[in-house]
Each structure stands twice: as structure tokens, then as C-alpha cells.
Short mmCIF file of C-alpha atoms and ligand atoms in Angstrom, two decimals:
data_model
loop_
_atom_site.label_atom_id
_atom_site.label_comp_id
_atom_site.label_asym_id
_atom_site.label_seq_id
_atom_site.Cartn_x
_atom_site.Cartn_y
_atom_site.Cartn_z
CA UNK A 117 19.01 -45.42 9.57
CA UNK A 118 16.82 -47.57 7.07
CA UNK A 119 15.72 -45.73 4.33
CA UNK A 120 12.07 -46.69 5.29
CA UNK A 121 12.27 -44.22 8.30
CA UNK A 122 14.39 -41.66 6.78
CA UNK A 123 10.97 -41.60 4.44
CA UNK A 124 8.97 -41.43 7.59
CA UNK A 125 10.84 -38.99 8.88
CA UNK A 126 10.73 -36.70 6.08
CA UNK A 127 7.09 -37.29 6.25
CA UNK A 128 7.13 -36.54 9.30
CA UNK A 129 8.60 -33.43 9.04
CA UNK A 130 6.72 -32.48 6.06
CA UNK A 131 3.29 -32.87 8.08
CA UNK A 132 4.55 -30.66 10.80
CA UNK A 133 5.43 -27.84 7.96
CA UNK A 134 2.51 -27.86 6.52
CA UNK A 135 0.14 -27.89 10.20
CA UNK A 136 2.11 -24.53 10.85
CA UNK A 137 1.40 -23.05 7.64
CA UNK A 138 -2.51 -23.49 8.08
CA UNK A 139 -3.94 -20.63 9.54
CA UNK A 140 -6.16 -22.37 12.49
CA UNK A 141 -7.76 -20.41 15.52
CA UNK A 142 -4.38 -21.10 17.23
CA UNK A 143 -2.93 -19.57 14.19
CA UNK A 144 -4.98 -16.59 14.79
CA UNK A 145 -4.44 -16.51 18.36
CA UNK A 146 -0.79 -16.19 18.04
CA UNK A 147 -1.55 -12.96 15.19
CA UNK A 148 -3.47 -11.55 18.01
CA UNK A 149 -0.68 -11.80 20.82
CA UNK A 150 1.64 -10.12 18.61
CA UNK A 151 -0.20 -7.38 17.73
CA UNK A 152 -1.67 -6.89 20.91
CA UNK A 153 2.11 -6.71 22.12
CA UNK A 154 3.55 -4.97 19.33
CA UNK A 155 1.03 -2.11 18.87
CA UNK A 156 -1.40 -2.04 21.96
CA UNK A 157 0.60 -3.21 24.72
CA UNK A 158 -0.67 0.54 26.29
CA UNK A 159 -3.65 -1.34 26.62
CA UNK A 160 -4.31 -3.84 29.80
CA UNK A 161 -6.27 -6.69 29.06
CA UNK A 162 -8.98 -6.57 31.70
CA UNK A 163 -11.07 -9.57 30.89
CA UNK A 164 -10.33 -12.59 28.99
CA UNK A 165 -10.10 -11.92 25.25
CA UNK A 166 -11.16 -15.10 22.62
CA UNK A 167 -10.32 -15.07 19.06
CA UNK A 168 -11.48 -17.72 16.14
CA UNK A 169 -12.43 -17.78 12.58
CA UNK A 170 -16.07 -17.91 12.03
CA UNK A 171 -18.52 -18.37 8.94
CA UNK A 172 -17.04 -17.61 5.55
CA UNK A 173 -18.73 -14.27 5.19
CA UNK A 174 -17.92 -12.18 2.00
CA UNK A 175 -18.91 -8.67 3.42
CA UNK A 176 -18.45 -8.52 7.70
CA UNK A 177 -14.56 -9.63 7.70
CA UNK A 178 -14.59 -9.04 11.40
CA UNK A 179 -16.59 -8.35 14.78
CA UNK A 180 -15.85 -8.21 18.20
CA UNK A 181 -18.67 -8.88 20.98
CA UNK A 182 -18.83 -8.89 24.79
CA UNK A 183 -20.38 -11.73 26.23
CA UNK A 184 -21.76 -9.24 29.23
CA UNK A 185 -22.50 -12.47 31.92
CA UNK A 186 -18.79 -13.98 31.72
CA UNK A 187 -17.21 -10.59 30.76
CA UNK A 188 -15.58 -12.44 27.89
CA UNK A 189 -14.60 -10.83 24.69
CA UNK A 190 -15.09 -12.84 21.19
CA UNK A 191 -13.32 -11.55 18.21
CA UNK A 192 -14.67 -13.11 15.07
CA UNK A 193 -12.65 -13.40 11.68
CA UNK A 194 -14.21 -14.25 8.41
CA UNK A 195 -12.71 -17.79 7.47
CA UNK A 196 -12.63 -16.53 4.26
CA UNK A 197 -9.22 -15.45 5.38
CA UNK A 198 -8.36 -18.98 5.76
CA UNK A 199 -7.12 -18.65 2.21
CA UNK A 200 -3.41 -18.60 1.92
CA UNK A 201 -4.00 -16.26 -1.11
CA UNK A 202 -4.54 -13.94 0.98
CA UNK A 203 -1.63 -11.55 2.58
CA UNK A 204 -1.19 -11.41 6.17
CA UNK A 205 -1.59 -7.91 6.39
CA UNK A 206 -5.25 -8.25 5.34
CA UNK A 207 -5.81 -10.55 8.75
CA UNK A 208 -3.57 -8.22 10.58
CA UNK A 209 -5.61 -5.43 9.84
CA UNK A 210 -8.87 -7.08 10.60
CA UNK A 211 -7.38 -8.28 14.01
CA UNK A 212 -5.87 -4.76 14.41
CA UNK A 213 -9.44 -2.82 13.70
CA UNK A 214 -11.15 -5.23 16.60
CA UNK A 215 -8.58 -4.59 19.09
CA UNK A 216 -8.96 -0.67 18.67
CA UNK A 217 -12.81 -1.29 19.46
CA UNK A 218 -11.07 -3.29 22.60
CA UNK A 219 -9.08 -0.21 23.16
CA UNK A 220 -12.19 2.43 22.63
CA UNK A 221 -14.30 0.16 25.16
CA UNK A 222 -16.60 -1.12 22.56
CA UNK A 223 -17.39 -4.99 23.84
CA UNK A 224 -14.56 -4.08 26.44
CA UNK A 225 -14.62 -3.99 30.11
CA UNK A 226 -12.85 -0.50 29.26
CA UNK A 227 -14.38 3.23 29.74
CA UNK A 228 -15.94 4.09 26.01
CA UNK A 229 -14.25 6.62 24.27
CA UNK A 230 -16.72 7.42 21.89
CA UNK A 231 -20.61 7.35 21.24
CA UNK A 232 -20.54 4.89 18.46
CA UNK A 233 -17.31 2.46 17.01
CA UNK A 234 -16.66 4.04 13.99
CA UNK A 235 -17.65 7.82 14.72
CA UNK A 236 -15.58 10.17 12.37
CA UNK A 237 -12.75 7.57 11.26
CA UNK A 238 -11.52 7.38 14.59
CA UNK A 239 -10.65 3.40 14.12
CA UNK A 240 -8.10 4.60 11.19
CA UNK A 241 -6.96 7.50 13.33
CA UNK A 242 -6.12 5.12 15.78
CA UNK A 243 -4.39 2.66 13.66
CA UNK A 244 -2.25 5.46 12.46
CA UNK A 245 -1.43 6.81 15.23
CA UNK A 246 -0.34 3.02 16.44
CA UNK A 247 1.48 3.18 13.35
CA UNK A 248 -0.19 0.56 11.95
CA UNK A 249 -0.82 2.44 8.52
CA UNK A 250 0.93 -0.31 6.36
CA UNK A 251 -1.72 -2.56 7.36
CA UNK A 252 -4.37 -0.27 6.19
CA UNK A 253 -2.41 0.32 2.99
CA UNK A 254 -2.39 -3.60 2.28
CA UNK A 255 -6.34 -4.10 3.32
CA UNK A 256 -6.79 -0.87 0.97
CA UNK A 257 -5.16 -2.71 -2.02
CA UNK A 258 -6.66 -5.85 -1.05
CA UNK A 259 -10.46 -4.90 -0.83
CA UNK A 260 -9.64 -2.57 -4.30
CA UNK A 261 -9.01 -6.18 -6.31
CA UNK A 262 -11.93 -7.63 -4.25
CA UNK A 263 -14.28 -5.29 -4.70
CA UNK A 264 -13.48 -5.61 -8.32
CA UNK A 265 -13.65 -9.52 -8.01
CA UNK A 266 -17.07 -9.84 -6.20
CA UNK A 267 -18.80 -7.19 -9.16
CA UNK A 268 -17.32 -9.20 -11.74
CA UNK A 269 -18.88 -12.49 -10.09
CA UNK A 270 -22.33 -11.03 -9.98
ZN1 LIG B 231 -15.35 -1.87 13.22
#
């Protein structure tokens, strides 16, 4: 081998390191499929389920909507959370709140559970009960140093 395609190769290689440390939609997608399997998998997925980043908004992290014509669900995550700075868990947790809407048939095709999403912390209950509580503990810490971030920016 030539030393001019051992570089190439290295290049190569280098390109294809950094493409799957980006966090794209397919990125996000793959997040999804693992939680979904690790902590929902109780739950059938009865229509088709879309997930992508969308604007960089500071305040709405996440949101999950039903298109009601194609029966389609869209989860939406900040691209904010495009920023490597930021821990996994954080997305996790965002992706993890949306899917227990899916669950509670808010923009589902499943039965509603409840009157409104977030009636009496039932979104943490459920988490918790999932045992998903470390991811809660790591958004908790997180939004703590943000919180304090975005005041001192004002
Ligand atoms: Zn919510």
C-alpha cells in the first residue's frame, strides 16, 4: 500500500467516525428504537411513528402530534440538542416523555388514558414506573445549569 492511500484511508475512516458521532434524524431514529424496545416494548405501535429534530427552540424541547388524515405520528426534538455538549440522557428523556404521550393515547391511535397529557405528574409516574428515573435525574440536573444559563444570558 502507497502511503498516499493509507492517508486516504485513514481519511476515510476518520469521515465515517465522525458522520456517526453527529446526532442526525437517523441518529434520533435509532434513540427512539431503543427506547421504544427497551422500556415500552408493552406498547404496540399501531400507526407509523416519525421522529426528527426541528427548530432550535430554547423552551418546548419536545412535542409529539398526530397527523389525524394519514394516522401518522411526528415526534419533534429541539435541535438544540444537536449539541454534543449535551448528555444523552437529556435526548433520552425528551424522546422517553413523547413516547409515554404515545403510550397514554395522546397523538396516538391508542385509547386515552387521561383527560389532559400531563394531568397530576402522570408522565413522571410513568417514566418511573418504566424505570426510566435516571433519565429524569440527568434532564433534572441538566435544566438546573440551564435554567441558570438562560437567566444569566438575559
Ligand atoms: Zn409532555
Amino acid at each position: 500500500m502507497t502511503s498516499k492511500s493509507k492517508i486516504a484511508i485513514n481519511r476515510d475512516n476518520n469521515r465515517r467516525r465522525l458522520l456517526l458521532s453527529l446526532r442526525s434524524d437517523n441518529w434520533l431514529l435509532s434513540r427512539l428504537d431503543l427506547i421504544w424496545t427497551k422500556y415500552f416494548s408493552d406498547i404496540p405501535q399501531t400507526n407509523k411513528v416519525f421522529i426528527k429534530f426541528g427548530r432550535n427552540a430554547k423552551f418546548r424541547l419536545g412535542s409529539i402530534r398526530l397527523d389525524k388524515q394519514i394516522k401518522a405520528s411526528y415526534i419533534t426534538i429541539t435541535s438544540m440538542f444537536k449539541d454534543p455538549k449535551i448528555p444523552q440522557e437529556v435526548i433520552d428523556h425528551t424522546i422517553g416523555h413523547e413516547l409515554v404521550h404515545y403510550a397514554h393515547g395522546f397523538s396516538s391511535t391508542h385509547p386515552r388514558l387521561h383527560k389532559y397529557p400531563h394531568a397530576g405528574g402522570v408522565v413522571r409516574k410513568e417514566m418511573k414506573e418504566r424505570g426510566m428515573e435516571y433519565f429524569f435525574n440527568a434532564y433534572k440536573i441538566w435544566m438546573k445549569e440551564y435554567r441558570k444559563q438562560i437567566l444569566a444570558n438575559r
